[in-house]
Amino acid sequence: MIVLKSVLEYKELYTGQSYPANSCLAKIVFIRSCLCILISPKAKDLDRRLQSLNDHFTYSLYSNVCRSLFENDKLLFSFLLCTNLEAFIKIPGDFKPIHESKEPWNVALPAPWNKQLNDLQKMMIVRCLRPDKMVPTVTEYVKRNLGMKFVQPPPFDLSKSYRDSDCSIPLVFVLSPGADPMANMDGAKFNSISLGQGQGPIAAHMISTARQNGTWVCLQNCHLAVSWMPTLEKTCEDLSPTTCHKDFRLWLTSYPSSKVRHMTILQNAVKMTNEPPTGLRLNLLQFLCQVWEKLLYGLCFFHALVQERKKFGPLGWNIPYDLDKVPLEAITYLTGECNYGGRVTDDWDRRLLMTILGDFYNKEIVATTGYRFSSSGQYVVPPKSAYEDYVVFIENLPVGQHPEVFGMHENVDISKDLQQTKLLFDSLLLTQEGGAKVGASSGSDHTLLDITNDILTKAIKGLVVMGAELEAVAGSLLVGKVPETWARRSYPSLKPLGSYMTDFLTRIKSLQVWYDIGKPAVFWLSGFFFTQAFLTGAMQNYARKYHVAIDRLSFDFQVKDVPSPGDGVYINGLFLDGARWDRQSGVLAEQEPKALFDPMPIIWLKPVEKNIVAEAQNVYECPLYKTSERKGTLSTTGHSTNFILSMMLPTQQPPKHWVKRGVAMLCQLDD
């Protein structure tokens, strides 16, 4: 029971939940703990034996939990495991060398801080000064304290998961897009059914038969049959070695879902994930090994057959078509618009897709030896070779990819790293929610009172019932997020709570100044709740002034330093994402190092008639979004909830250059 208690404490470190010693999960953990004792390295010295048990069990816990986590969460689990095994004190610190370094986690702190701050405290400094480097910093922290193997998750091993189960313990695959863990499972002993409406009784009959015959049953897509899950839980409670054939196994698959994650059947099962490969090299290699030979041969055979049917006259084809030439335009359209276009539904994403496709479907790729897919020359068309040589060629490609192969600026790595840091810390906050409910401790109450002042005072003091909706609001406030109930009635924003409130008050102030003083010379476009209404109003004013039908008008765009008299409106408050504005040349230009967003100068929106075409110039059609999320949905007004309009910006580069850069303008940033 001492071992069991230790095991459950380890579980509590990760989940924040306590487990009674007589629970089903406790029994499972106890059995596995006994196995760890049996197979861990033996030692006659007691201290060495205890250390051996500790090391073996810690890594065993890591391995077992890791196989049920997605890649994004594995480092977080290592970090939580490490921090809960390490003690630390709170002393602040902050230095410029950390901000300037490419590897801030390796920068030594000057005396006396180098002796007063431990690794975890130093990470707090890195978090403040270099948030884009938090993932490698956390990785190094875990490596130093637990070892390299805790940042190299063990490969997916289905046989090991099977050995950890028995006829009474289900096995659950947590699905991810692009992965099909059950694809290779077939045979007379394996039966599967996709759950949905009306499939529950059929699944129950399959389980009843299989547990007697010793066969396997797979219930797919449990997240689609939430109402039937309690029935399945009761069925699983009756599973035991005495009532089931020893070879019987129950397999389940489910996408991550808040509706099923708390169910007992999932908590007590052996959980696994198997995500598709990441990186150009692995994706290319997987496709080549799985489908290249057969599909390519089939395509060539099809083309030869089509060609040769001509010799049979009208029996072959009604008209003898000339199909010798490669129809590049047709192939490009079929691949981009038909094959991918069915899933790539956003117009701007489709423009990007067709632009990228132009780099791979062209005459030069056929005529040029060693055609380059990127300027660095690391990715080229391989020479004519055998199939095995193509595999070797792909295996020798770089493991990581520089952004240039995607047609993007190197600064995009900073954006990616910041997103990974945000995801890491958002997940970290989620793991802390299981420890205590809002109001369970005086600390949470006082923190919430400080945040809200008098907004939720009555509820926190217990004078009003803390319902589910109010508790969700309180939980969001405690972690610095805008509550969902607020967001549903708010303008789109990705800002944290503090920045959101500052932005919200600034919007109110700008409207109050407009009311008190009068119409401003330059409008802060980002401050409008319904931006399209303002733009339509500007167009209506012009249409009424010059007696022109509004549907014959469109906007002409000019970037200016200061407003000047004229029709239309002047706007500001926009940020350029993926490029910068060259104020001297008045064109789009490449980003400065480490500069992610560039504030745009004043922009003149001048209504013009659609049949009046401006002088020909090299321009990039730049979309304007409310937030950096970019995607949106169609609102009841017929407008996108995020996209506003597109602006024509002059450029010296070909427009496709900025298309591949993903250049857009934003009304607000995320911080």
XYZ file of C-alpha atoms in Angstrom:
671
model
C 0.000 0.000 0.000
C 2.999 2.310 0.433
C 3.840 1.762 -3.212
C 0.193 2.293 -4.165
C 0.082 5.561 -2.234
C 3.211 6.792 -3.997
C 1.812 5.834 -7.374
C -1.427 7.679 -6.769
C 0.518 10.718 -5.639
C 2.396 10.640 -8.934
C -0.934 10.513 -10.748
C -2.138 13.464 -8.735
C 0.910 15.491 -9.772
C -0.216 15.329 -13.376
C -3.995 15.361 -13.169
C -4.597 17.410 -10.039
C -7.141 14.816 -8.923
C -7.017 12.470 -5.939
C -7.798 8.763 -6.265
C -9.249 6.661 -3.439
C -7.094 3.660 -2.628
C -10.010 1.267 -3.211
C -10.983 2.675 -6.645
C -10.779 0.690 -9.867
C -7.994 2.929 -11.095
C -6.066 2.419 -7.871
C -6.196 -1.349 -8.356
C -4.925 -1.041 -11.915
C -2.105 1.256 -10.788
C -1.216 -1.138 -7.977
C -0.916 -4.062 -10.399
C 1.314 -2.073 -12.717
C 3.412 -0.889 -9.781
C 4.043 -4.482 -8.782
C 5.203 -5.200 -12.313
C 7.625 -2.269 -12.084
C 9.059 -3.701 -8.873
C 9.585 -7.065 -10.555
C 11.241 -5.842 -13.752
C 13.280 -2.884 -12.439
C 17.078 -3.383 -12.083
C 17.989 -5.205 -8.853
C 20.628 -4.067 -6.349
C 21.840 -5.407 -2.996
C 22.468 -1.927 -1.613
C 19.209 -0.477 -0.276
C 19.861 3.083 -1.417
C 20.734 1.949 -4.927
C 17.662 -0.298 -4.995
C 15.385 2.548 -3.916
C 16.937 4.845 -6.509
C 16.489 2.131 -9.118
C 12.819 1.757 -8.209
C 12.311 5.511 -8.286
C 13.997 5.938 -11.686
C 12.253 2.955 -13.236
C 8.826 3.897 -11.981
C 9.211 7.563 -12.955
C 10.127 6.664 -16.527
C 7.460 3.954 -16.635
C 4.878 6.547 -15.617
C 6.220 8.906 -18.261
C 6.064 6.241 -20.987
C 2.567 5.047 -20.098
C 1.110 8.556 -19.961
C 3.003 9.697 -23.068
C 1.394 7.165 -25.354
C -2.024 8.693 -24.647
C -0.912 12.283 -25.278
C -0.697 14.264 -28.485
C 2.724 15.622 -29.470
C 1.821 19.145 -28.323
C 1.194 17.908 -24.767
C 4.145 15.541 -24.262
C 6.662 18.241 -23.399
C 4.109 19.841 -21.070
C 3.738 16.555 -19.189
C 7.526 16.234 -18.903
C 7.648 19.784 -17.557
C 4.889 19.160 -15.002
C 6.538 15.943 -13.894
C 9.866 17.708 -13.536
C 8.590 20.795 -11.702
C 6.593 18.719 -9.235
C 9.728 16.768 -8.397
C 11.855 19.884 -7.919
C 11.716 22.480 -5.113
C 12.256 26.159 -5.777
C 12.013 29.649 -4.231
C 10.682 32.905 -5.633
C 13.305 35.522 -6.524
C 12.869 37.769 -9.567
C 15.543 38.632 -12.117
C 15.916 40.163 -15.563
C 18.909 40.897 -17.867
C 19.478 42.160 -21.371
C 21.898 39.378 -22.520
C 19.067 36.884 -22.238
C 16.949 39.018 -24.544
C 19.701 39.251 -27.153
C 20.852 35.628 -27.167
C 19.759 33.012 -29.714
C 19.922 30.444 -26.884
C 18.814 32.385 -23.791
C 18.595 29.213 -21.702
C 22.394 28.869 -21.964
C 23.209 32.423 -20.889
C 24.810 32.482 -17.426
C 23.382 35.014 -15.004
C 25.849 37.476 -13.440
C 26.663 37.338 -9.749
C 24.978 37.180 -7.331
C 21.943 35.945 -9.272
C 23.763 32.958 -10.718
C 23.918 31.507 -7.190
C 20.519 32.657 -5.992
C 18.311 31.569 -8.887
C 17.644 27.970 -9.797
C 16.715 26.644 -13.234
C 12.988 27.135 -12.805
C 13.407 30.733 -11.685
C 15.659 31.423 -14.640
C 12.914 30.103 -16.906
C 10.628 32.780 -15.498
C 13.094 35.393 -16.727
C 13.199 33.791 -20.174
C 9.389 33.685 -20.197
C 9.257 37.445 -19.664
C 12.046 38.449 -22.057
C 12.000 35.758 -24.754
C 8.594 34.054 -24.877
C 9.430 32.702 -28.343
C 12.173 30.513 -26.810
C 10.127 28.908 -24.059
C 9.682 25.516 -25.733
C 13.443 24.856 -26.143
C 14.010 26.346 -22.675
C 11.519 23.922 -21.124
C 13.126 21.104 -23.112
C 16.567 21.943 -21.719
C 15.142 22.218 -18.203
C 13.666 18.733 -18.383
C 16.867 17.313 -19.914
C 19.011 18.737 -17.102
C 16.766 17.528 -14.304
C 15.276 14.258 -15.577
C 17.443 13.256 -18.524
C 17.345 13.150 -22.317
C 14.912 10.251 -22.496
C 12.155 12.389 -20.951
C 12.148 14.708 -23.979
C 12.307 11.880 -26.522
C 8.911 10.176 -26.184
C 9.035 6.452 -26.903
C 7.726 5.457 -30.342
C 4.203 4.184 -30.696
C 4.173 0.510 -29.706
C 0.810 -1.190 -30.085
C 2.101 -4.497 -28.767
C 3.227 -2.895 -25.490
C -0.177 -1.301 -25.027
C -1.776 -4.669 -25.684
C 0.431 -6.315 -23.047
C -0.693 -3.697 -20.514
C -4.326 -4.668 -21.079
C -6.402 -7.738 -20.390
C -9.929 -8.869 -21.179
C -11.386 -6.482 -18.590
C -9.453 -3.327 -19.565
C -10.516 -1.534 -22.782
C -7.960 0.015 -25.110
C -8.728 3.516 -26.370
C -7.271 5.269 -29.410
C -7.491 9.057 -29.099
C -7.759 10.048 -32.749
C -6.100 12.909 -34.581
C -6.809 14.137 -38.140
C -4.934 12.095 -40.732
C -4.274 9.088 -38.487
C -6.080 5.747 -38.811
C -4.774 3.379 -36.114
C -7.256 0.646 -37.031
C -6.339 0.511 -40.727
C -4.193 -2.623 -40.383
C -6.501 -4.478 -38.012
C -8.624 -7.051 -39.779
C -9.277 -10.754 -39.841
C -11.818 -13.208 -38.568
C -11.146 -12.363 -34.911
C -11.649 -8.612 -35.347
C -15.045 -6.919 -35.735
C -15.699 -3.185 -35.785
C -18.691 -0.862 -35.866
C -18.918 2.911 -36.195
C -21.122 4.264 -33.430
C -23.972 6.601 -34.202
C -27.725 6.762 -33.981
C -29.225 3.309 -33.499
C -25.885 1.457 -33.392
C -25.772 0.989 -29.602
C -27.789 -2.281 -29.379
C -25.784 -3.771 -32.264
C -22.528 -2.872 -30.514
C -23.773 -4.388 -27.242
C -24.586 -7.658 -29.014
C -21.128 -7.719 -30.619
C -19.472 -7.264 -27.209
C -21.612 -9.997 -25.646
C -20.674 -12.462 -28.394
C -16.981 -11.550 -28.464
C -16.472 -11.848 -24.703
C -17.638 -15.444 -24.908
C -15.764 -16.379 -28.100
C -12.507 -14.599 -27.300
C -12.594 -12.257 -30.321
C -11.941 -8.533 -30.585
C -14.473 -5.712 -30.948
C -13.725 -2.136 -31.976
C -16.281 0.599 -31.311
C -15.293 3.543 -33.489
C -16.128 7.226 -32.944
C -17.340 7.076 -29.339
C -17.603 10.879 -29.382
C -20.601 10.512 -31.720
C -22.523 8.347 -29.246
C -22.238 10.264 -25.987
C -25.761 9.305 -24.888
C -24.895 5.591 -25.187
C -21.630 5.858 -23.242
C -23.261 5.290 -19.795
C -24.675 2.003 -21.115
C -21.221 1.024 -22.336
C -19.739 1.924 -18.953
C -22.154 -0.452 -17.214
C -21.210 -3.178 -19.674
C -17.507 -2.619 -18.991
C -18.047 -2.759 -15.229
C -19.127 -6.389 -15.680
C -15.962 -7.299 -17.582
C -13.614 -9.444 -15.522
C -11.274 -12.409 -16.103
C -13.938 -14.702 -14.646
C -16.732 -13.576 -16.999
C -14.727 -13.056 -20.208
C -12.594 -15.186 -22.465
C -8.937 -14.359 -21.822
C -8.377 -13.408 -25.489
C -11.284 -10.950 -25.613
C -10.341 -7.295 -26.174
C -12.499 -4.186 -26.430
C -11.042 -1.401 -28.568
C -12.471 2.119 -28.654
C -11.702 5.142 -30.808
C -12.694 8.729 -30.107
C -11.698 12.235 -31.082
C -10.865 14.535 -28.153
C -14.150 15.755 -26.710
C -15.109 17.525 -23.502
C -18.254 15.381 -23.414
C -16.410 12.073 -23.140
C -13.089 12.891 -21.475
C -14.477 12.628 -17.922
C -16.177 9.275 -18.441
C -14.940 6.433 -16.259
C -14.493 4.052 -19.182
C -11.927 6.376 -20.733
C -10.151 7.131 -17.480
C -9.657 3.463 -16.599
C -8.662 2.288 -20.081
C -5.253 1.984 -21.745
C -5.126 5.146 -23.856
C -3.024 5.657 -26.992
C -2.441 8.231 -29.702
C -0.721 7.799 -33.040
C -0.418 11.048 -34.933
C 0.590 11.373 -38.589
C 4.225 12.364 -39.275
C 5.293 16.007 -39.210
C 7.818 17.715 -41.454
C 8.294 17.772 -45.221
C 10.719 14.853 -45.223
C 8.537 12.440 -43.246
C 5.334 13.366 -45.077
C 7.007 13.009 -48.471
C 8.571 9.695 -47.483
C 5.289 8.315 -46.144
C 3.425 9.200 -49.326
C 6.159 7.781 -51.540
C 6.329 4.494 -49.630
C 2.578 4.030 -49.368
C 1.117 5.018 -52.718
C 3.738 6.335 -55.132
C 4.617 3.188 -57.079
C 1.120 1.856 -57.680
C -0.591 5.191 -58.259
C 2.096 6.485 -60.615
C 2.093 3.258 -62.600
C -1.697 3.292 -62.724
C -1.709 6.902 -63.968
C 0.850 6.122 -66.688
C -1.053 3.010 -67.709
C -4.257 5.038 -67.927
C -2.612 7.646 -70.165
C -1.146 4.979 -72.473
C -4.518 3.239 -72.725
C -6.289 6.491 -73.572
C -3.722 7.227 -76.267
C -3.876 3.793 -77.864
C -7.676 3.626 -78.103
C -7.380 5.977 -81.093
C -6.291 3.122 -83.353
C -9.693 1.451 -83.000
C -11.421 4.325 -84.745
C -15.008 5.106 -83.657
C -14.964 2.108 -81.333
C -12.131 3.692 -79.396
C -13.195 7.347 -79.411
C -15.927 9.144 -81.315
C -13.351 11.845 -82.102
C -9.590 11.089 -82.400
C -8.328 13.487 -79.691
C -4.744 14.777 -79.623
C -3.616 14.030 -76.063
C 0.156 13.939 -76.535
C 0.812 17.320 -74.920
C 0.752 17.680 -71.150
C -2.255 19.957 -70.373
C -0.610 22.014 -67.612
C -3.516 24.417 -67.194
C -6.026 21.586 -66.959
C -3.886 19.590 -64.501
C -3.329 22.696 -62.380
C -7.056 23.440 -62.298
C -7.995 19.841 -61.490
C -5.440 19.538 -58.698
C -5.949 22.959 -57.161
C -9.616 23.716 -57.706
C -11.147 20.227 -57.842
C -8.996 17.930 -55.697
C -7.870 20.383 -53.000
C -10.503 23.047 -53.611
C -13.253 20.869 -52.198
C -11.620 21.166 -48.767
C -9.824 24.507 -49.066
C -12.943 26.639 -48.814
C -11.502 30.077 -47.984
C -11.015 32.249 -51.091
C -7.681 33.616 -49.877
C -6.442 30.127 -49.006
C -7.422 28.972 -52.488
C -5.437 31.846 -53.983
C -2.430 30.733 -51.940
C -2.919 27.110 -52.977
C -2.983 27.948 -56.681
C 0.050 30.216 -56.307
C 2.076 27.485 -54.599
C 0.905 24.946 -57.150
C 2.425 27.115 -59.878
C 5.875 26.301 -58.472
C 5.309 22.589 -59.032
C 3.181 22.433 -62.184
C 5.104 24.301 -64.893
C 7.141 23.744 -68.032
C 10.466 24.448 -66.316
C 10.149 21.527 -63.918
C 10.108 19.195 -66.933
C 12.733 20.966 -69.030
C 15.245 21.959 -66.333
C 17.693 19.530 -64.744
C 17.723 19.868 -60.975
C 14.764 22.289 -60.901
C 14.732 24.143 -57.579
C 11.656 24.188 -55.377
C 13.267 26.837 -53.152
C 15.989 29.446 -53.510
C 18.375 27.661 -51.125
C 18.780 24.715 -53.480
C 18.152 22.174 -50.700
C 14.946 21.017 -52.375
C 15.289 20.071 -56.019
C 13.774 17.613 -58.472
C 15.861 14.429 -58.089
C 17.557 12.922 -61.141
C 15.975 9.978 -62.906
C 16.554 6.988 -60.615
C 15.193 3.710 -59.327
C 12.475 3.720 -56.678
C 14.964 2.870 -53.918
C 17.127 5.842 -54.928
C 14.150 8.173 -54.556
C 13.602 6.869 -51.024
C 17.258 7.492 -50.146
C 17.056 10.958 -51.719
C 14.088 11.874 -49.529
C 15.675 10.411 -46.395
C 18.656 12.743 -46.911
C 16.498 15.860 -46.982
C 16.838 18.203 -43.966
C 14.960 17.047 -40.869
C 13.812 20.604 -40.164
C 12.716 23.153 -42.729
C 13.777 26.752 -43.154
C 10.756 28.989 -43.819
C 12.068 29.840 -47.295
C 10.948 26.474 -48.646
C 7.384 27.571 -47.850
C 7.982 30.958 -49.502
C 7.914 32.663 -46.091
C 10.181 35.103 -44.234
C 12.437 33.806 -41.473
C 10.464 35.878 -38.949
C 7.630 33.378 -39.306
C 9.627 31.077 -37.030
C 9.194 33.626 -34.250
C 5.438 33.664 -34.804
C 5.399 29.857 -34.773
C 7.451 29.740 -31.564
C 5.169 32.271 -29.882
C 2.145 30.172 -30.841
C 3.790 27.080 -29.385
C 4.551 28.979 -26.176
C 0.957 30.177 -25.956
C -0.322 26.642 -26.511
C 2.075 25.294 -23.880
C 0.980 27.776 -21.229
C -2.711 27.567 -22.103
C -2.468 23.804 -21.613
C -0.522 24.366 -18.406
C -3.337 26.533 -17.056
C -5.868 23.852 -17.977
C -3.979 21.270 -15.922
C -4.231 23.522 -12.870
C -8.032 23.728 -13.030
C -8.515 20.185 -11.765
C -6.915 20.895 -8.414
C -9.600 23.071 -6.865
C -12.858 24.673 -7.859
C -13.349 28.407 -7.790
C -13.999 29.502 -4.261
C -12.432 26.409 -2.708
C -9.656 28.456 -1.172
C -9.473 31.939 0.219
C -6.572 32.681 -2.146
C -8.756 32.170 -5.213
C -11.504 34.282 -3.690
C -9.202 37.189 -2.888
C -7.587 37.035 -6.321
C -10.962 37.077 -7.994
C -12.131 39.953 -5.831
C -9.045 41.951 -6.785
C -9.706 41.299 -10.479
C -13.392 42.021 -10.548
C -13.659 44.606 -7.749
C -17.382 44.675 -7.224
C -18.619 42.845 -10.364
C -18.912 39.431 -8.731
C -18.620 40.400 -5.049
C -22.048 39.067 -3.993
C -21.559 35.727 -5.716
C -18.088 35.162 -4.261
C -19.225 35.984 -0.746
C -21.896 33.333 -1.045
C -24.862 35.691 -1.210
C -25.738 34.414 -4.687
C -25.579 30.821 -5.909
C -22.404 30.237 -7.964
C -24.027 28.640 -11.022
C -22.187 26.933 -13.859
C -22.138 30.031 -16.065
C -20.929 32.305 -13.269
C -18.319 29.757 -12.240
C -17.051 29.629 -15.843
C -16.725 33.424 -15.812
C -14.796 33.299 -12.542
C -12.524 30.538 -13.842
C -11.670 32.569 -16.948
C -10.934 35.686 -14.914
C -8.559 33.788 -12.653
C -6.424 32.666 -15.595
C -6.568 36.010 -17.386
C -8.919 35.064 -20.219
C -11.975 36.821 -21.584
C -15.003 34.770 -20.407
C -16.896 32.959 -23.140
C -20.161 34.662 -22.218
C -18.481 38.027 -22.794
C -16.812 36.939 -26.029
C -20.126 35.855 -27.557
C -21.412 39.435 -27.288
C -18.125 41.179 -27.980
C -16.201 42.287 -31.042
C -13.647 39.646 -32.165
C -10.487 39.747 -30.056
C -7.668 37.356 -29.160
C -6.234 39.583 -26.437
C -5.839 38.373 -22.837
C -8.163 39.840 -20.244
C -5.983 42.798 -19.192
C -5.227 43.945 -22.741
C -8.826 43.345 -23.754
C -10.129 45.645 -21.022
C -7.616 48.348 -22.004
C -8.674 48.041 -25.643
C -12.351 48.074 -24.674
C -11.970 51.275 -22.652
C -9.992 52.893 -25.485
C -12.841 52.146 -27.896
C -15.357 53.752 -25.567
C -13.127 56.794 -25.121
C -12.687 57.265 -28.893
C -16.464 57.242 -29.408
C -16.936 59.671 -26.525
C -14.370 62.072 -28.010
C -16.125 61.822 -31.383
C -19.435 62.677 -29.663
C -17.985 65.554 -27.634
C -15.676 67.188 -30.195
C -16.989 66.065 -33.560
C -16.017 63.874 -36.484
C -12.282 63.115 -36.456
C -10.053 63.807 -39.459
C -8.731 60.239 -39.292
C -10.928 57.369 -38.136
C -9.539 54.611 -35.951
C -10.904 51.736 -38.041
C -9.953 49.102 -35.450
C -12.249 50.720 -32.885
C -15.529 49.978 -34.673
C -17.709 47.072 -33.553
C -19.251 46.547 -37.004
C -16.551 47.781 -39.385
C -18.482 47.048 -42.577
C -21.251 49.440 -41.507
C -18.733 52.303 -41.318
C -17.346 51.482 -44.774
C -20.835 51.264 -46.245
C -21.676 54.625 -44.676
C -18.594 56.203 -46.281
C -19.675 54.814 -49.638
C -23.253 56.063 -49.159
C -22.085 59.595 -48.389
C -20.159 59.697 -51.669
C -23.059 58.169 -53.629
C -25.508 60.761 -52.287
C -23.113 63.649 -52.901
C -22.498 62.765 -56.554
C -25.821 61.003 -57.262
C -24.175 57.681 -58.166
C -25.659 54.251 -57.521
C -23.768 52.704 -54.624
C -23.452 49.342 -56.353
C -21.347 51.035 -59.066
C -18.742 52.171 -56.537
C -15.637 50.604 -55.067
C -12.739 51.907 -52.979
C -9.424 53.170 -54.275
C -6.590 52.949 -51.712
C -3.707 55.335 -51.120
C -1.235 55.171 -48.244
C -0.452 58.687 -46.957
C 1.534 60.275 -44.154
C -1.031 62.979 -43.377
C -4.662 63.470 -44.434
C -5.542 66.027 -47.093
C -8.930 67.392 -48.234
C -10.862 65.073 -50.501
C -13.749 62.665 -50.771
C -13.838 59.415 -48.833
C -12.360 58.739 -45.403
C -8.932 58.435 -43.813
C -8.303 55.487 -41.517
C -5.496 54.278 -39.253
C -4.829 51.657 -36.595
C -3.923 48.808 -38.970
C -0.951 46.432 -38.730
C 0.854 44.693 -41.579
C 1.492 40.991 -40.940
C 4.126 39.149 -42.995
C 5.702 42.274 -44.523
C 6.475 45.913 -43.718
C 5.618 49.178 -45.373
C 8.591 50.997 -46.891
C 7.711 54.598 -46.076
C 10.362 56.042 -48.379
C 9.475 54.029 -51.481
C 5.790 53.657 -50.687
C 5.705 49.904 -51.419
C 5.572 46.586 -49.589
C 8.963 45.387 -48.360
C 10.518 42.504 -46.432
C 10.209 42.433 -42.643
C 13.027 43.628 -40.438
C 14.680 40.888 -38.331
C 12.553 39.959 -35.301
C 9.881 42.534 -36.286
C 6.618 40.641 -36.680
C 4.110 43.443 -37.258
C 4.487 46.852 -38.861
C 2.011 49.667 -38.035
C 0.558 51.068 -41.260
C 0.427 54.817 -41.951
C -2.843 56.580 -42.701
C -4.804 55.019 -45.569
C -7.140 57.031 -47.777
C -10.257 55.121 -48.812
C -11.589 57.014 -51.805
C -14.817 55.822 -53.491
C -14.532 55.576 -57.272
C -16.737 54.180 -60.000
C -15.890 50.588 -60.867
C -15.451 51.371 -64.564
C -12.688 53.860 -63.763
C -9.521 51.794 -63.825
C -6.428 53.213 -62.170
C -3.103 53.313 -64.003
C -1.545 49.882 -64.412
C 0.921 49.082 -61.655
C 2.273 46.094 -59.805
C -0.107 45.709 -56.857
C -0.825 43.090 -54.234
C -4.402 42.469 -53.201
C -4.020 42.474 -49.411
C -6.870 41.143 -47.226
C -7.776 43.002 -44.033
C -8.874 40.994 -40.972
C -10.099 41.968 -37.535
C -7.782 39.500 -35.719
C -4.743 37.377 -36.527
C -6.891 34.234 -36.491
C -8.022 35.326 -39.969
C -10.657 32.633 -40.376
C -14.242 33.635 -39.720
C -17.831 32.617 -40.294
C -20.660 34.189 -42.238
C -22.771 36.375 -39.954
C -26.484 37.114 -40.261
C -25.638 40.367 -42.069
C -23.943 38.446 -44.877
C -20.461 39.607 -43.831
C -17.585 37.557 -42.506
C -17.044 37.777 -38.747
C -13.323 38.415 -39.399
C -12.601 39.468 -42.991
C -13.380 43.115 -43.762
C -12.177 43.946 -47.285
C -9.117 43.745 -49.526
C -6.821 46.673 -50.335
C -4.544 47.121 -53.354
C -1.012 47.867 -52.141
C 1.847 48.726 -54.541
C 4.814 46.353 -54.655
C 8.076 45.976 -56.537
C 8.002 42.210 -56.022
C 5.653 39.951 -58.011
C 2.317 39.707 -56.150
C 2.746 35.918 -55.794
C 5.769 36.627 -53.572
C 3.508 38.224 -50.957
C 0.810 35.604 -51.473
C 3.282 32.909 -50.360
C 4.406 35.157 -47.515
C 0.811 35.157 -46.264
C 0.773 38.964 -46.075
C -2.365 40.541 -44.618
C -3.402 43.532 -42.551
C -4.893 43.259 -39.074
C -7.044 45.594 -37.010
C -5.522 44.456 -33.729
C -2.712 42.347 -32.322
C -2.992 39.486 -29.848
C -1.198 41.142 -26.921
